[in-house]
PDB file of C-alpha atoms and ligand atoms in Angstrom:
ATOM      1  CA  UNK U 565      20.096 -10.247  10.364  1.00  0.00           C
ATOM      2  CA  UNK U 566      20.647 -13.426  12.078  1.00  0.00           C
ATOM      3  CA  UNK U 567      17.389 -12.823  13.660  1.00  0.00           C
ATOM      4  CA  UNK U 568      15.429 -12.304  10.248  1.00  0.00           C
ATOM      5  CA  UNK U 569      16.789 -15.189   8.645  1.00  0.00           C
ATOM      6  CA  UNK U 570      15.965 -17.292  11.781  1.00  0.00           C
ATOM      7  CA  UNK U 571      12.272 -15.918  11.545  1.00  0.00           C
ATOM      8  CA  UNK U 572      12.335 -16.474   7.798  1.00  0.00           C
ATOM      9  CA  UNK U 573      13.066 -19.821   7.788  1.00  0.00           C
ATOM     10  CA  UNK U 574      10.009 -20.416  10.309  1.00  0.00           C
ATOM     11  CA  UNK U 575       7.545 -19.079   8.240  1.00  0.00           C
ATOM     12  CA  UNK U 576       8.411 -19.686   4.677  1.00  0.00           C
ATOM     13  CA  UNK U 577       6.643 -21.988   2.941  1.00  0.00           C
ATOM     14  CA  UNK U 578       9.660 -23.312   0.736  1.00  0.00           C
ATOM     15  CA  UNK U 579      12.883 -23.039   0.756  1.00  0.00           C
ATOM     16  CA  UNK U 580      13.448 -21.976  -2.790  1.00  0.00           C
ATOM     17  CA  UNK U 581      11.436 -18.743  -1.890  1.00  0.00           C
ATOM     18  CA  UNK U 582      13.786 -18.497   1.346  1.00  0.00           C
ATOM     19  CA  UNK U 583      16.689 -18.690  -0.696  1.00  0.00           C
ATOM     20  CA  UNK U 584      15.179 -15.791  -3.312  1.00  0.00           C
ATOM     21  CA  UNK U 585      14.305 -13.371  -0.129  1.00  0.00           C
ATOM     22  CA  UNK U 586      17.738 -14.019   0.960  1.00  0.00           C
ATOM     23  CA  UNK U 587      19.251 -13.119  -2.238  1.00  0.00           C
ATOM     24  CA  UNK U 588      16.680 -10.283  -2.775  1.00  0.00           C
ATOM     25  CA  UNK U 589      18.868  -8.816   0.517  1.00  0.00           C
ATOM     26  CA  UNK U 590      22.258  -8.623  -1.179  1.00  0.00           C
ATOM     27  CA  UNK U 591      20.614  -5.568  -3.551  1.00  0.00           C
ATOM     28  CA  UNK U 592      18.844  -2.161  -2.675  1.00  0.00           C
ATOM     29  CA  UNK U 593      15.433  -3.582  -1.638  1.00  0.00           C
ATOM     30  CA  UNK U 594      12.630  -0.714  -2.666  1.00  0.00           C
ATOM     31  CA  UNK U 595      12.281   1.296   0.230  1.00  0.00           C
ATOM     32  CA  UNK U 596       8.549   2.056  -0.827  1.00  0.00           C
ATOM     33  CA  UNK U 597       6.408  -0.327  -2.138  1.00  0.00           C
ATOM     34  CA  UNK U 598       2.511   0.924  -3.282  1.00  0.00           C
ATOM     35  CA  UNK U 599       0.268  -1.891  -4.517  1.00  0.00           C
ATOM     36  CA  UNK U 600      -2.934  -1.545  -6.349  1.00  0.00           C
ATOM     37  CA  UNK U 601      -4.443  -4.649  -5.311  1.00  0.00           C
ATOM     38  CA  UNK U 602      -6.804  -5.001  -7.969  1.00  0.00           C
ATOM     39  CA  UNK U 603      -9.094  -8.611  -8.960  1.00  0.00           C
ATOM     40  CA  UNK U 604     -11.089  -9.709  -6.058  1.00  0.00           C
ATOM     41  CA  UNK U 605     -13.985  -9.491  -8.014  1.00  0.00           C
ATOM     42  CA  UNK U 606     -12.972 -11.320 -10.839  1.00  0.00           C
ATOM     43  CA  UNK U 607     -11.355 -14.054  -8.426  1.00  0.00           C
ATOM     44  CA  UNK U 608     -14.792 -14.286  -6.963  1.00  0.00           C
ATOM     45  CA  UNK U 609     -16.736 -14.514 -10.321  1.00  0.00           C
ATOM     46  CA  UNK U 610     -14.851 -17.315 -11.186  1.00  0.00           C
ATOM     47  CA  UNK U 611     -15.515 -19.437  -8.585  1.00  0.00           C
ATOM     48  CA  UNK U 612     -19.164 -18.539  -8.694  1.00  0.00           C
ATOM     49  CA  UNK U 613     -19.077 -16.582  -5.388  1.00  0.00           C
ATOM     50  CA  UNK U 614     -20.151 -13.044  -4.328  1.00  0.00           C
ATOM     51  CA  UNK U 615     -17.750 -10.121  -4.725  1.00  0.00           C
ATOM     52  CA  UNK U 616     -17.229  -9.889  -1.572  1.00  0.00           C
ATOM     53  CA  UNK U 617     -15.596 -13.148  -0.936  1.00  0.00           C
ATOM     54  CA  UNK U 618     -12.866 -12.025  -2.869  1.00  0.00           C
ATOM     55  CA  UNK U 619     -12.578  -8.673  -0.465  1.00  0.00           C
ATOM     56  CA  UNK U 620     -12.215 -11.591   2.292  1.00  0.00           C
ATOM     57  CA  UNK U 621     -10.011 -13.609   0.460  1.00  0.00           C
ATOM     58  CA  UNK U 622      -7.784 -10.188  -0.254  1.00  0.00           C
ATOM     59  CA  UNK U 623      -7.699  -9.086   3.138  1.00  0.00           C
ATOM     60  CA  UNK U 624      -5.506 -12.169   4.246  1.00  0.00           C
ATOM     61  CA  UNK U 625      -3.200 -11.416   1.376  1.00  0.00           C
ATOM     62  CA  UNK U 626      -2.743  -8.167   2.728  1.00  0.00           C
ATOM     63  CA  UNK U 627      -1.515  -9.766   6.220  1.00  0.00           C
ATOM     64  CA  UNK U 628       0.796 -12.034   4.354  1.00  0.00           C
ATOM     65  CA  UNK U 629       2.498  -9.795   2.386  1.00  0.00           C
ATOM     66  CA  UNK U 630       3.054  -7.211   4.874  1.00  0.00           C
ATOM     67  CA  UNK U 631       4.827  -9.610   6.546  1.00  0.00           C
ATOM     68  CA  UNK U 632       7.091 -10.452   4.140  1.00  0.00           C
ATOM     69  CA  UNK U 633       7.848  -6.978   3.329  1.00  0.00           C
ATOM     70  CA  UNK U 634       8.474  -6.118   6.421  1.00  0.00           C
ATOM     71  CA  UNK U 635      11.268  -9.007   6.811  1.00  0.00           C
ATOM     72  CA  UNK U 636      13.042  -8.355   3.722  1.00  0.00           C
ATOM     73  CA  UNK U 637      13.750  -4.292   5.035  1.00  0.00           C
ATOM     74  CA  UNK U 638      11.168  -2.212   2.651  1.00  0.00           C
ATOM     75  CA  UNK U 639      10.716   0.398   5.005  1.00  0.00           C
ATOM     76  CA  UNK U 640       7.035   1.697   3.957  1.00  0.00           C
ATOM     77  CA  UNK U 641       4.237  -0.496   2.532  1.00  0.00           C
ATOM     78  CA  UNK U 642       1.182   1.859   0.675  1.00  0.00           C
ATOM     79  CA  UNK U 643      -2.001  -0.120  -0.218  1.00  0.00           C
ATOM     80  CA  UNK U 644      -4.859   1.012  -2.478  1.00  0.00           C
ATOM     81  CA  UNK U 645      -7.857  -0.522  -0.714  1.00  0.00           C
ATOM     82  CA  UNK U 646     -10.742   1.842  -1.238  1.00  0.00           C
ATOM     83  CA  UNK U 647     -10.847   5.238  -3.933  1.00  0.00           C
ATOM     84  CA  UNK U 648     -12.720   7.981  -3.831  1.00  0.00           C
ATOM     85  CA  UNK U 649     -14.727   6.383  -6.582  1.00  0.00           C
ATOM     86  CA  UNK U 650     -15.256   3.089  -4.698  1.00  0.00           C
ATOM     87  CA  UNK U 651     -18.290   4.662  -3.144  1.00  0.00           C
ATOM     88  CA  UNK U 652     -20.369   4.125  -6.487  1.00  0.00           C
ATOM     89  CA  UNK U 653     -20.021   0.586  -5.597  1.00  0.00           C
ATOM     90  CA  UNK U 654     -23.546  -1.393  -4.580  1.00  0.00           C
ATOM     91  CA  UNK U 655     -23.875  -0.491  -1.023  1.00  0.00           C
ATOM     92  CA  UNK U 656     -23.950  -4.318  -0.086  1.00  0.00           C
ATOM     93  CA  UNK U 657     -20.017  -4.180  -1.555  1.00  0.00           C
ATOM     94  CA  UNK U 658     -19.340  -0.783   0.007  1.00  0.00           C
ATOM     95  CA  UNK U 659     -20.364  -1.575   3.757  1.00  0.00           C
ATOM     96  CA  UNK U 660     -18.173  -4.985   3.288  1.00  0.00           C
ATOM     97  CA  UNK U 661     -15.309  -3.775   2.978  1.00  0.00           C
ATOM     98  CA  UNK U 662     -15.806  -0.575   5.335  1.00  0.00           C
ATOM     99  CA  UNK U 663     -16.007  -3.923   7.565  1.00  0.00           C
ATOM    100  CA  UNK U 664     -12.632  -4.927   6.533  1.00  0.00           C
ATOM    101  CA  UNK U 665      -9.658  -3.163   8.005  1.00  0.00           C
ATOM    102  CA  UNK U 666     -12.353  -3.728  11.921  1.00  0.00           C
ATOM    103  CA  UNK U 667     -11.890  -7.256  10.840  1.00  0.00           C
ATOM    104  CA  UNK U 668      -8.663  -7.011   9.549  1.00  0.00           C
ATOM    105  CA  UNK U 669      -6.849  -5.193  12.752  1.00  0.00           C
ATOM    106  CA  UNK U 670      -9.116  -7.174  15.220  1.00  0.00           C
ATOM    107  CA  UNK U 671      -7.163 -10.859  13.876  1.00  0.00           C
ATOM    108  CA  UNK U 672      -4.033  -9.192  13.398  1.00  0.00           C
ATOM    109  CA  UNK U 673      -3.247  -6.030  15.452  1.00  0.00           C
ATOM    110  CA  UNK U 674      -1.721  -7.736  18.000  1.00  0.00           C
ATOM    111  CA  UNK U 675       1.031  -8.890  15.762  1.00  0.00           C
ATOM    112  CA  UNK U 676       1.720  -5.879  13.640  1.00  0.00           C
ATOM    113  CA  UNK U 677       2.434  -4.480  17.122  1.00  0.00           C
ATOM    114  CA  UNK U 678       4.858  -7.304  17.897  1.00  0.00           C
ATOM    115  CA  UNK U 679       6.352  -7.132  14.268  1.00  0.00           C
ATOM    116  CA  UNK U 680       6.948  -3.291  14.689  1.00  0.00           C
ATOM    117  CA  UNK U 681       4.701  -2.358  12.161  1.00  0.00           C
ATOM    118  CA  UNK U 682       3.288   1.328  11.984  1.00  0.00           C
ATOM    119  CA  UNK U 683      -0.207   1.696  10.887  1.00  0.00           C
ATOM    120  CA  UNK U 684      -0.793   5.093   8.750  1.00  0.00           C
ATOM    121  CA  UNK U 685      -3.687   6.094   6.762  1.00  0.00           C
ATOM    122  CA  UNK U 686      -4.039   8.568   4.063  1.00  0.00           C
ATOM    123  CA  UNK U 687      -7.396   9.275   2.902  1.00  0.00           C
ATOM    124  CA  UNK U 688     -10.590  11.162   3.737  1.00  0.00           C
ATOM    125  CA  UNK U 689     -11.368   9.703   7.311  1.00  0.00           C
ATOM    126  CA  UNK U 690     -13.970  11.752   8.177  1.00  0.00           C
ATOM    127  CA  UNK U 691     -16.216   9.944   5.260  1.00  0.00           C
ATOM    128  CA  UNK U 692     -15.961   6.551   6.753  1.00  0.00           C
ATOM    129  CA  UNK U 693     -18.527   4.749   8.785  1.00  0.00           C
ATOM    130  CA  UNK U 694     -17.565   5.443  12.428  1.00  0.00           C
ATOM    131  CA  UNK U 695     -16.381   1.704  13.172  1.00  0.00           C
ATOM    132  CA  UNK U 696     -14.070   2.096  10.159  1.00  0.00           C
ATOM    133  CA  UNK U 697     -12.781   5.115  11.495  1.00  0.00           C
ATOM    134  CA  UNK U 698     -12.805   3.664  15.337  1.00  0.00           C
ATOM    135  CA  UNK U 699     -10.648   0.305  14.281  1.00  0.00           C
ATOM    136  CA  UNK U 700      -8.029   2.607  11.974  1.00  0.00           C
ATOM    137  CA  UNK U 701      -7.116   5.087  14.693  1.00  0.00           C
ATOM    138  CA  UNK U 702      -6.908   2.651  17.361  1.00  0.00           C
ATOM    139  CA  UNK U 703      -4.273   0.299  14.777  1.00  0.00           C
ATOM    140  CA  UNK U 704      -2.637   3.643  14.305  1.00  0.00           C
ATOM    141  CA  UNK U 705      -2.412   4.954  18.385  1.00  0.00           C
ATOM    142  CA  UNK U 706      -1.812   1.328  19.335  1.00  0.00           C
ATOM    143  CA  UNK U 707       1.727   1.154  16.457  1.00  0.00           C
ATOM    144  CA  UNK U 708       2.426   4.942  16.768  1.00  0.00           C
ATOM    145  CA  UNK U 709       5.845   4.042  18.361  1.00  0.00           C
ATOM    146  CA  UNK U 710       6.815   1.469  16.349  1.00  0.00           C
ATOM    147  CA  UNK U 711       9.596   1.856  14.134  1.00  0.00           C
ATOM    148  CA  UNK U 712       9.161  -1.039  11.497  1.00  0.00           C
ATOM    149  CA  UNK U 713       7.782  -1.041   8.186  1.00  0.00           C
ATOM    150  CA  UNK U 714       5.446   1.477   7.755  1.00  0.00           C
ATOM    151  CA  UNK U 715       2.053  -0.291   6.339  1.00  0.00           C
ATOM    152  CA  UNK U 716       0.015   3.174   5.163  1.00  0.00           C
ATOM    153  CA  UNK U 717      -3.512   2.051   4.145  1.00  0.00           C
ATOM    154  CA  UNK U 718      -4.943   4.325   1.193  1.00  0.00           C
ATOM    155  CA  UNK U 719      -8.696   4.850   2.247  1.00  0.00           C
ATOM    156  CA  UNK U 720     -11.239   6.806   0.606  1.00  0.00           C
ATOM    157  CA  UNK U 721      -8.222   8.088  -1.438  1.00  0.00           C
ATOM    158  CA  UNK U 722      -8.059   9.739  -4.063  1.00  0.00           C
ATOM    159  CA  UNK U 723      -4.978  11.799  -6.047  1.00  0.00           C
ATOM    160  CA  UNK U 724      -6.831  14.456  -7.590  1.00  0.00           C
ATOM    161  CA  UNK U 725      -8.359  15.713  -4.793  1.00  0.00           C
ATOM    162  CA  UNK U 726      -5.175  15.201  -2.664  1.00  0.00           C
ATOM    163  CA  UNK U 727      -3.227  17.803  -4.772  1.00  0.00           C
ATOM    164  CA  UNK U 728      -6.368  20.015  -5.153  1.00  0.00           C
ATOM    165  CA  UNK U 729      -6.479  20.010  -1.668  1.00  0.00           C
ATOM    166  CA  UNK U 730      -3.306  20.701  -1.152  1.00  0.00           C
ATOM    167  CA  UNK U 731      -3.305  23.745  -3.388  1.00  0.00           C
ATOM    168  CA  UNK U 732      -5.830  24.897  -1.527  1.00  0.00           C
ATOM    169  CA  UNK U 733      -3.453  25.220   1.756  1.00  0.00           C
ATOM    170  CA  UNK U 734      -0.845  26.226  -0.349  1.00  0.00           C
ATOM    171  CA  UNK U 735      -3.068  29.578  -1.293  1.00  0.00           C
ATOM    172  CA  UNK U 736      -3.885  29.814   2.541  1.00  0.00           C
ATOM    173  CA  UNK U 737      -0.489  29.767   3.625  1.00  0.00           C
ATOM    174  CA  UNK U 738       0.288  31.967   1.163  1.00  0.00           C
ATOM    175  CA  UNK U 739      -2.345  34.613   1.697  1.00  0.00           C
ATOM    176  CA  UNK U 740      -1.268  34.596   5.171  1.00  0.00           C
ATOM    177  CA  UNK U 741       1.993  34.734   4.745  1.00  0.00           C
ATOM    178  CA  UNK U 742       3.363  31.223   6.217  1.00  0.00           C
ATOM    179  CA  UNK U 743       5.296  30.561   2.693  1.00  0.00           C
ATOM    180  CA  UNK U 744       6.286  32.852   0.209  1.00  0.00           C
ATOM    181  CA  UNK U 745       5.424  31.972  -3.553  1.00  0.00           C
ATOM    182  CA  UNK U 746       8.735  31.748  -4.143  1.00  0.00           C
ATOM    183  CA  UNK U 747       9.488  28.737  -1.814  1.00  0.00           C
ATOM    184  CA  UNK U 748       7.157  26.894  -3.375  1.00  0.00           C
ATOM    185  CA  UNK U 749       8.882  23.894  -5.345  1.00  0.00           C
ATOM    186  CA  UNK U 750       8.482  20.208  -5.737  1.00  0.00           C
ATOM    187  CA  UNK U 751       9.628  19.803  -1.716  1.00  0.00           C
ATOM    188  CA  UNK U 752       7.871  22.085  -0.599  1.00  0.00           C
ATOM    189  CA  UNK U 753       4.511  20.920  -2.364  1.00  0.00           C
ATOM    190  CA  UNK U 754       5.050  17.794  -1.457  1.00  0.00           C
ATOM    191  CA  UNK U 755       4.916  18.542   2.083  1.00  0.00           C
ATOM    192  CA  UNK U 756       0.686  19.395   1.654  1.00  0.00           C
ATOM    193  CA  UNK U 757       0.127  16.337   0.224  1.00  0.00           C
ATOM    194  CA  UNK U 758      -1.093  13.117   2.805  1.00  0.00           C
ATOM    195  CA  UNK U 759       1.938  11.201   1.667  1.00  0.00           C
ATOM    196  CA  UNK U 760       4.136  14.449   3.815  1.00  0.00           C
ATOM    197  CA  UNK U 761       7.256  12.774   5.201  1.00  0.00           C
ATOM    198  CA  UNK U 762       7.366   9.692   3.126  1.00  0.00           C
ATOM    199  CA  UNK U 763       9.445   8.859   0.348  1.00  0.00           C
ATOM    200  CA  UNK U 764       7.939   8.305  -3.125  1.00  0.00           C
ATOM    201  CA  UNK U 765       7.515   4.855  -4.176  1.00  0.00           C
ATOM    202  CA  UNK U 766      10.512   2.971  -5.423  1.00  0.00           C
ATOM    203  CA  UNK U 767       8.192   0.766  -6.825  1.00  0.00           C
ATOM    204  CA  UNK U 768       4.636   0.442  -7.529  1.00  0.00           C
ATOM    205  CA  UNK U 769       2.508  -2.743  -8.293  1.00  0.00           C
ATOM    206  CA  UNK U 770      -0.954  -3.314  -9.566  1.00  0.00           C
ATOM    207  CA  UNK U 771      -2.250  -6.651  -9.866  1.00  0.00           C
ATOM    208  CA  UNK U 772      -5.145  -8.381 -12.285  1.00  0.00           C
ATOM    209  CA  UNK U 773      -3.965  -7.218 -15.630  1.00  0.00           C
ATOM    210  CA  UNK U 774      -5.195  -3.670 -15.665  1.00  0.00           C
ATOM    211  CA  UNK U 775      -2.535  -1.475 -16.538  1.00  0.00           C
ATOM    212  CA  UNK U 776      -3.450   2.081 -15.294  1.00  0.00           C
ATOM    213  CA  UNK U 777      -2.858   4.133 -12.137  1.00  0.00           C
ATOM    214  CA  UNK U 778      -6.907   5.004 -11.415  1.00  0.00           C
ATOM    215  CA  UNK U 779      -5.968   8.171  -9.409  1.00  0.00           C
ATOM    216  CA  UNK U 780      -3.485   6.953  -7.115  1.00  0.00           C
ATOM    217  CA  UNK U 781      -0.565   9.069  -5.912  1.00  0.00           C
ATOM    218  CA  UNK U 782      -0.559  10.712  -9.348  1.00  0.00           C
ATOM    219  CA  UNK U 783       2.084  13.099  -8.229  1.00  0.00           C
ATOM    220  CA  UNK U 784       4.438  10.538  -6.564  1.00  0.00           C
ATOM    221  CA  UNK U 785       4.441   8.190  -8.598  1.00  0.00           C
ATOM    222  CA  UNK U 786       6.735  10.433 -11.140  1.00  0.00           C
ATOM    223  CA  UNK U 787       9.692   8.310 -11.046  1.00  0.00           C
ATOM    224  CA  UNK U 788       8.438   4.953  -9.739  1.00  0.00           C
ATOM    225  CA  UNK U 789       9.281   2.051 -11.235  1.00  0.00           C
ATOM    226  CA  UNK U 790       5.828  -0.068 -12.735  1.00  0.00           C
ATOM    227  CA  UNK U 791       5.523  -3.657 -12.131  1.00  0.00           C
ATOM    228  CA  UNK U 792       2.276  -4.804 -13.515  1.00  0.00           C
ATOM    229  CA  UNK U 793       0.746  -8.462 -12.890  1.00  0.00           C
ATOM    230  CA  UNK U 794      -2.037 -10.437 -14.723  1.00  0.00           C
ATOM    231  CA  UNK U 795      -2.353 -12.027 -11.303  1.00  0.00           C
ATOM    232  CA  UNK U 796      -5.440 -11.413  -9.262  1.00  0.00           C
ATOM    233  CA  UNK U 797      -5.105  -9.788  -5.653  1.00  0.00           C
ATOM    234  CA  UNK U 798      -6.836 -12.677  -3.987  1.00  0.00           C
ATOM    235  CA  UNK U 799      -3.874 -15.042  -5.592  1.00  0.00           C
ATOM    236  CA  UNK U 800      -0.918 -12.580  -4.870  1.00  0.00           C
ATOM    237  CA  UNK U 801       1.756 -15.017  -3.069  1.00  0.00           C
ATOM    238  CA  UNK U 802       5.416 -14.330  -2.091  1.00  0.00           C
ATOM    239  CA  UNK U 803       6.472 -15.171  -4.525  1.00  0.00           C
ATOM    240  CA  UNK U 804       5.285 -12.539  -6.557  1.00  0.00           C
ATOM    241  CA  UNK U 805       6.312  -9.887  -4.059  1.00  0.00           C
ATOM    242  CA  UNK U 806       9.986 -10.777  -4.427  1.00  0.00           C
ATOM    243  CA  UNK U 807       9.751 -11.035  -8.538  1.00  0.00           C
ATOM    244  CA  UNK U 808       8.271  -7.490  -8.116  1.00  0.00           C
ATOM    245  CA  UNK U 809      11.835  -6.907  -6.061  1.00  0.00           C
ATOM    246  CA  UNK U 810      14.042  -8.957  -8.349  1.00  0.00           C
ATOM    247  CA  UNK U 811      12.529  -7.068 -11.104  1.00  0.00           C
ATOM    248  CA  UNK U 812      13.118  -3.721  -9.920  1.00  0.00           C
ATOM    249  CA  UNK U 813      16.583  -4.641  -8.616  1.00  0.00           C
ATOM    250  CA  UNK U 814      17.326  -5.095 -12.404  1.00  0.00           C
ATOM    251  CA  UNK U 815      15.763  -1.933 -13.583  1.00  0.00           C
ATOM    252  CA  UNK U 816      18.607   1.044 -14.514  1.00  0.00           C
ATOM    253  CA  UNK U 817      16.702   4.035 -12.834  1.00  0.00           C
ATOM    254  CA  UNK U 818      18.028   7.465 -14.390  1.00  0.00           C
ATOM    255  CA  UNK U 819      15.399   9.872 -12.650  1.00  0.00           C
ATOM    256  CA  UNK U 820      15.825  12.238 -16.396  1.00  0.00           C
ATOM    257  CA  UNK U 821      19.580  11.600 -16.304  1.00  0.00           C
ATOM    258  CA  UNK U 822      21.505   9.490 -18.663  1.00  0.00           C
TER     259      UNK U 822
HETATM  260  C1  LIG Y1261     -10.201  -3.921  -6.222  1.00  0.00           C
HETATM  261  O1  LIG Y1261     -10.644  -5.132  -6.783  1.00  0.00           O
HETATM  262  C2  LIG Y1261     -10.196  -4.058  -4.777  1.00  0.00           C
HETATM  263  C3  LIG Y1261     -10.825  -3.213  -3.916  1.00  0.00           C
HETATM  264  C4  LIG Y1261     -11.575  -2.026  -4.325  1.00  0.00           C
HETATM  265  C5  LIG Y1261     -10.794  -3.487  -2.468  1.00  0.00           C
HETATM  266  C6  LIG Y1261      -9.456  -3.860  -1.989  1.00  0.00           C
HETATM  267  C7  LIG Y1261      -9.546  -4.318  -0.616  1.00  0.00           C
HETATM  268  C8  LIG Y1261      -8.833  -5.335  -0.118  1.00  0.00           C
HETATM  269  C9  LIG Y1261      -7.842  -6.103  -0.882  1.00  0.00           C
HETATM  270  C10 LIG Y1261      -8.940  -5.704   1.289  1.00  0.00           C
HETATM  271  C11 LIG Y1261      -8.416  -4.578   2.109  1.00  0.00           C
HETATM  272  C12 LIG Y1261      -8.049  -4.993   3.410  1.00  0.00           C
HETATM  273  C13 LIG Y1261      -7.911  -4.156   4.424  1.00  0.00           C
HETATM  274  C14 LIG Y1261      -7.295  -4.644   5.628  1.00  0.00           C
HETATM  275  C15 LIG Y1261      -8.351  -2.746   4.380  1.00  0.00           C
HETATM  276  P1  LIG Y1261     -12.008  -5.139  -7.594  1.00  0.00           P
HETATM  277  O2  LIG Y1261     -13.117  -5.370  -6.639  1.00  0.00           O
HETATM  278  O3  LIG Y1261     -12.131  -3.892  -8.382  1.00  0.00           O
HETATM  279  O4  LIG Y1261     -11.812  -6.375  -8.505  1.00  0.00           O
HETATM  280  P2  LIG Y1261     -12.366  -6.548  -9.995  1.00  0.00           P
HETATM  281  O5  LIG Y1261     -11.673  -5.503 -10.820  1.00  0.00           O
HETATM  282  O6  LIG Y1261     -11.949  -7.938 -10.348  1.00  0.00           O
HETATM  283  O7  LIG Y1261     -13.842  -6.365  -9.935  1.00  0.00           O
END
């Protein structure tokens, strides 16, 4: 602890912020965080600059607020960053950020691997451009044995076709005879799905003032706490991350009960 508040206090940028990640500590922090990080077009129209500037701009968002997570305990970190839909983008905006997480990982694998952070992704890989799928697998070999925050990239994900696939190797197993019908429940489901062995998100965030899931982790997200933002992804600070926390550290969560 001693440790983490020593780091802390080197990399903060105010002390009012320390102080809030501090107090954030004393409460449950959400053991699963998912963030649609949604604006960095808009952030770029504004300033009169290509999309993709605001892809660049997001990426380093993504590096600062996995490392905040990761010092204030939330144990796994899921981030939207490209749907199955994203493909219908221009393929200018498409092969840019295919170019992100070789760009992203090449800056900062070095210290996820110091920080203990795990690199997962969930996603179609077999769709992405080769150097995509090159820089991802060597972030994940490279952090395989760290024990950290998880940070689980969602990549040419989508949620439909995550559960359709998944009944689809349900059926299999069933045909030949691995599970019974009967065994079949919300567990067991959940265990064909690319989120297997992670907890549903506590919370779940979306940024730029949209306020709709846009097929992501339809089926885990049934009891996740919603934190919605006008703010643009590109503009996402600490701050925000820890009123997401404070937020959900105030929410009464009943899961159906009273
Ligand atoms: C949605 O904003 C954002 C995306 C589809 C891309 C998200 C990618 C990043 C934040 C960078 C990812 C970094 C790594 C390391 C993989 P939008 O383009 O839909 O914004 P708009 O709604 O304002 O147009």
């Amino acid at each position: 602890m001693l440790n983490k508040i020593k780091r802390w206090k080197n990399q903060s940028s105010s002390s009012e912020l320390r102080e809030r990640m501090l107090k954030i500590q004393e409460h449950p922090i959400p053991s699963h965080i998912a963030i649609i990080m949604d604006g960095n077009g808009r952030w770029a129209s504004k300033r009169a600059l290509p999309r993709i500037a605001g892809h660049h701009e997001g990426m380093k968002v993504v590096r600062k607020i996995t490392k905040l997570a990761n010092e204030v305990g939330v144990k796994t970190l899921t981030l939207y960053a490209f749907s199955t839909e994203n493909w219908k983008r221009p393929k200018l905006e498409v092969d840019y950020i295919m170019k992100l997480p070789e760009e992203f990982l090449g800056s900062f694998l070095p210290e996820l691997v110091e920080e203990n952070v795990k690199v997962q992704m969930m996603g179609d890989k077999n769709m992405l451009p080769p150097h995509t799928k090159a820089a991802i697998e060597k972030a994940i070999n490279d952090t395989k044995q760290n024990t950290g925050l998880l940070l689980n990239f969602a990549l040419n994900y989508g949620s439909r076709t995550e559960i359709i696939e998944g009944i689809k190797e349900v059926l299999n197993d069933c045909k030949s005879g691995i599970i019974n019908e009967n065994e079949l429940n919300e567990e067991t489901f959940s265990s064909y799905l690319m989120t297997k062995g992670l907890s549903d998100p506590d919370l779940l965030i979306r940024t730029s003032g949209e306020i709709r899931l846009s097929n992501f982790m339809l089926w885990q997200l049934a009891y996740t706490e919603f934190w919605f933002t006008d703010v643009l992804w590109p503009d996402f600070e600490g701050d925000h991350l820890i009123e997401a926390i404070e937020v959900f550290q105030n929410r009464q969560r009943r899961f159906g009960g009273v």
